[in-house]
Amino acid sequence: MRKQIENRDDLKLLVTTFYDKIRADEEIGFFFNETITDWDEHLEKLTDFWETNLFAVKKYKGNPILAHNAVDKRFDQRITPNEFGIWLNLWFATLDELFEGENVEILKRRARKMGTFLYMNIFESRG
Ligand code: HEM
């Protein structure tokens, strides 16, 4: 039986497994591999992000909108809904592979919402 997502360690496993898939992805891996230099730091930051999101602790300090607008700019506006679709598919696949239960559904829903929001902001930032 797969386990429930209950704590930071679970989220760290989720984030680590997810980014292994992201980095190996032929279509979107390079955005990450060419941007992120310190992977330990990035995985900690993303674990903070999801821990803050799911368990209402105050750990993540950052601005995902600015971060993604900058990535889109650096890669000559090459982020499209297709890139978000691939990202979300890998997120869902990782969640289903490792876990089950209510928090799986919450994390799917929050990522989908955030993807829409990030993309709308990218689009707007292009002017
Ligand atoms: C669909 C939902 C997505 C979510 C929830 C998400 C979430 C995040 C978060 C929380 C960060 C950390 C921001 C910070 O504080 O620095 C981040 C960074 C990053 N994201 Fe996303 N992301 C999504 C989609 C994407 C897509 C589609 C791409 C590219 C195709 C992407 C590329 C990146 C890169 C390259 C960074 C590192 C930025 C840096 O450190 O300079 N993300 N993402």
Short mmCIF file of C-alpha atoms and ligand atoms in Angstrom, two decimals:
data_model
loop_
_atom_site.label_atom_id
_atom_site.label_comp_id
_atom_site.label_asym_id
_atom_site.label_seq_id
_atom_site.Cartn_x
_atom_site.Cartn_y
_atom_site.Cartn_z
CA MET A 1 0.00 0.00 0.00
CA ARG A 2 1.27 3.47 -0.83
CA LYS A 3 1.53 5.88 2.05
CA GLN A 4 -0.15 9.18 2.83
CA ILE A 5 1.72 12.46 2.59
CA GLU A 6 2.18 13.34 6.24
CA ASN A 7 5.32 15.40 6.76
CA ARG A 8 8.34 17.20 5.33
CA ASP A 9 10.25 13.96 4.71
CA ASP A 10 7.42 12.77 2.46
CA LEU A 11 7.50 16.06 0.57
CA LYS A 12 11.29 15.89 0.21
CA LEU A 13 10.95 12.44 -1.36
CA LEU A 14 8.21 13.72 -3.65
CA VAL A 15 10.23 16.74 -4.76
CA THR A 16 13.45 14.76 -5.26
CA THR A 17 11.75 12.03 -7.31
CA PHE A 18 9.84 14.63 -9.33
CA TYR A 19 12.96 16.60 -10.25
CA ASP A 20 14.76 13.42 -11.31
CA LYS A 21 11.99 13.01 -13.89
CA ILE A 22 12.03 16.71 -14.83
CA ARG A 23 15.79 16.76 -15.37
CA ALA A 24 15.60 13.69 -17.61
CA ASP A 25 12.72 15.03 -19.69
CA GLU A 26 13.68 15.65 -23.30
CA GLU A 27 11.34 18.57 -23.81
CA ILE A 28 11.60 20.59 -20.61
CA GLY A 29 14.67 19.24 -18.77
CA PHE A 30 17.01 21.85 -20.20
CA PHE A 31 15.10 24.78 -18.66
CA PHE A 32 16.02 23.39 -15.25
CA ASN A 33 19.43 21.92 -16.04
CA GLU A 34 20.63 25.19 -17.53
CA THR A 35 19.16 27.42 -14.82
CA ILE A 36 19.70 25.63 -11.53
CA THR A 37 23.30 25.34 -10.38
CA ASP A 38 22.85 24.27 -6.77
CA TRP A 39 20.43 21.32 -6.81
CA ASP A 40 20.58 20.65 -3.05
CA GLU A 41 19.50 24.22 -2.44
CA HIS A 42 16.77 24.04 -5.09
CA LEU A 43 15.31 20.80 -3.66
CA GLU A 44 15.31 22.32 -0.15
CA LYS A 45 13.58 25.43 -1.46
CA LEU A 46 10.91 23.46 -3.29
CA THR A 47 10.37 21.27 -0.23
CA ASP A 48 9.90 24.49 1.78
CA PHE A 49 7.47 25.70 -0.87
CA TRP A 50 5.24 22.62 -0.73
CA GLU A 51 5.51 22.33 3.05
CA THR A 52 4.35 25.94 3.36
CA ASN A 53 1.60 25.25 0.85
CA LEU A 54 0.32 22.02 2.39
CA PHE A 55 1.03 22.30 6.11
CA ALA A 56 0.76 26.07 6.58
CA VAL A 57 4.23 26.48 8.07
CA LYS A 58 6.07 29.70 7.23
CA LYS A 59 9.21 28.48 5.51
CA TYR A 60 9.15 29.38 1.85
CA LYS A 61 10.23 32.89 1.05
CA GLY A 62 10.30 33.56 -2.61
CA ASN A 63 8.42 34.87 -5.57
CA PRO A 64 7.44 32.16 -8.08
CA ILE A 65 5.93 34.71 -10.47
CA LEU A 66 9.14 36.70 -10.82
CA ALA A 67 11.17 33.48 -11.01
CA HIS A 68 9.12 32.08 -13.91
CA ASN A 69 8.88 35.37 -15.77
CA ALA A 70 12.67 35.52 -15.63
CA VAL A 71 13.04 31.93 -16.88
CA ASP A 72 10.71 32.67 -19.81
CA LYS A 73 12.74 35.75 -20.66
CA ARG A 74 16.07 33.92 -20.40
CA PHE A 75 14.81 31.27 -22.82
CA ASP A 76 13.38 33.74 -25.35
CA GLN A 77 9.72 33.23 -24.37
CA ARG A 78 9.80 29.51 -25.05
CA ILE A 79 7.48 28.54 -22.19
CA THR A 80 4.06 27.56 -23.54
CA PRO A 81 1.06 25.67 -22.15
CA ASN A 82 2.77 22.53 -23.50
CA GLU A 83 5.68 23.01 -21.06
CA PHE A 84 3.21 23.44 -18.20
CA GLY A 85 1.34 20.33 -19.36
CA ILE A 86 4.49 18.22 -19.27
CA TRP A 87 5.41 19.62 -15.84
CA LEU A 88 1.95 18.78 -14.47
CA ASN A 89 1.92 15.27 -15.98
CA LEU A 90 5.22 14.48 -14.27
CA TRP A 91 3.93 15.94 -11.01
CA PHE A 92 0.78 13.79 -11.13
CA ALA A 93 2.77 10.67 -12.12
CA THR A 94 5.19 11.14 -9.21
CA LEU A 95 2.39 11.71 -6.71
CA ASP A 96 0.54 8.59 -7.87
CA GLU A 97 3.67 6.48 -7.94
CA LEU A 98 4.67 7.26 -4.35
CA PHE A 99 1.57 8.21 -2.39
CA GLU A 100 -2.16 8.01 -2.00
CA GLY A 101 -4.86 9.87 -0.11
CA GLU A 102 -6.33 13.31 0.27
CA ASN A 103 -3.06 15.26 0.15
CA VAL A 104 -2.28 13.73 -3.24
CA GLU A 105 -5.46 15.27 -4.61
CA ILE A 106 -4.75 18.60 -2.87
CA LEU A 107 -1.25 18.78 -4.35
CA LYS A 108 -2.54 17.96 -7.83
CA ARG A 109 -5.17 20.68 -7.58
CA ARG A 110 -2.80 23.31 -6.18
CA ALA A 111 -0.16 22.68 -8.85
CA ARG A 112 -2.76 22.86 -11.63
CA LYS A 113 -4.08 26.16 -10.26
CA MET A 114 -0.62 27.56 -9.81
CA GLY A 115 0.39 26.51 -13.33
CA THR A 116 -2.51 28.48 -14.79
CA PHE A 117 -1.66 31.46 -12.66
CA LEU A 118 2.06 31.36 -13.51
CA TYR A 119 1.36 31.04 -17.20
CA MET A 120 -1.07 33.94 -17.21
CA ASN A 121 1.58 36.06 -15.52
CA ILE A 122 4.25 34.98 -17.99
CA PHE A 123 1.97 35.91 -20.84
CA GLU A 124 1.21 39.28 -19.27
CA SER A 125 4.87 40.00 -18.56
CA ARG A 126 5.73 39.68 -22.25
CA GLY A 127 3.83 42.90 -22.88
C1 HEM B 1 2.95 24.04 -13.23
C2 HEM B 1 3.37 24.41 -12.14
C3 HEM B 1 4.71 24.90 -11.65
C4 HEM B 1 4.94 25.10 -10.33
C5 HEM B 1 3.94 24.88 -9.19
C6 HEM B 1 6.31 25.59 -10.21
C7 HEM B 1 6.90 25.96 -9.01
C8 HEM B 1 8.14 26.52 -8.85
C9 HEM B 1 8.65 27.13 -7.66
C10 HEM B 1 7.90 27.26 -6.33
C11 HEM B 1 9.92 27.57 -7.91
C12 HEM B 1 10.86 28.29 -6.95
C13 HEM B 1 10.79 29.79 -7.23
C14 HEM B 1 11.77 30.56 -6.36
O1 HEM B 1 11.42 30.91 -5.21
O2 HEM B 1 12.90 30.81 -6.80
C15 HEM B 1 10.21 27.22 -9.28
C16 HEM B 1 11.40 27.48 -9.93
C17 HEM B 1 11.65 27.19 -11.23
N1 HEM B 1 10.74 26.76 -12.18
FE1 HEM B 1 8.83 26.24 -11.83
N2 HEM B 1 6.90 25.64 -11.44
C18 HEM B 1 5.97 25.22 -12.37
C19 HEM B 1 6.18 25.13 -13.73
C20 HEM B 1 7.36 25.38 -14.38
C21 HEM B 1 7.60 25.23 -15.79
C22 HEM B 1 6.54 24.80 -16.81
C23 HEM B 1 8.91 25.56 -16.02
C24 HEM B 1 9.71 25.58 -17.30
C25 HEM B 1 9.37 25.07 -18.41
C26 HEM B 1 9.50 25.90 -14.75
C27 HEM B 1 10.83 26.25 -14.55
C28 HEM B 1 11.39 26.62 -13.36
C29 HEM B 1 12.81 26.95 -13.19
C30 HEM B 1 13.89 26.90 -14.26
C31 HEM B 1 12.96 27.34 -11.86
C32 HEM B 1 14.26 27.82 -11.18
C33 HEM B 1 14.31 29.34 -11.22
C34 HEM B 1 15.59 29.88 -10.60
O3 HEM B 1 16.07 29.34 -9.60
O4 HEM B 1 16.10 30.88 -11.13
N3 HEM B 1 8.54 25.80 -13.77
N4 HEM B 1 9.11 26.60 -9.85
#
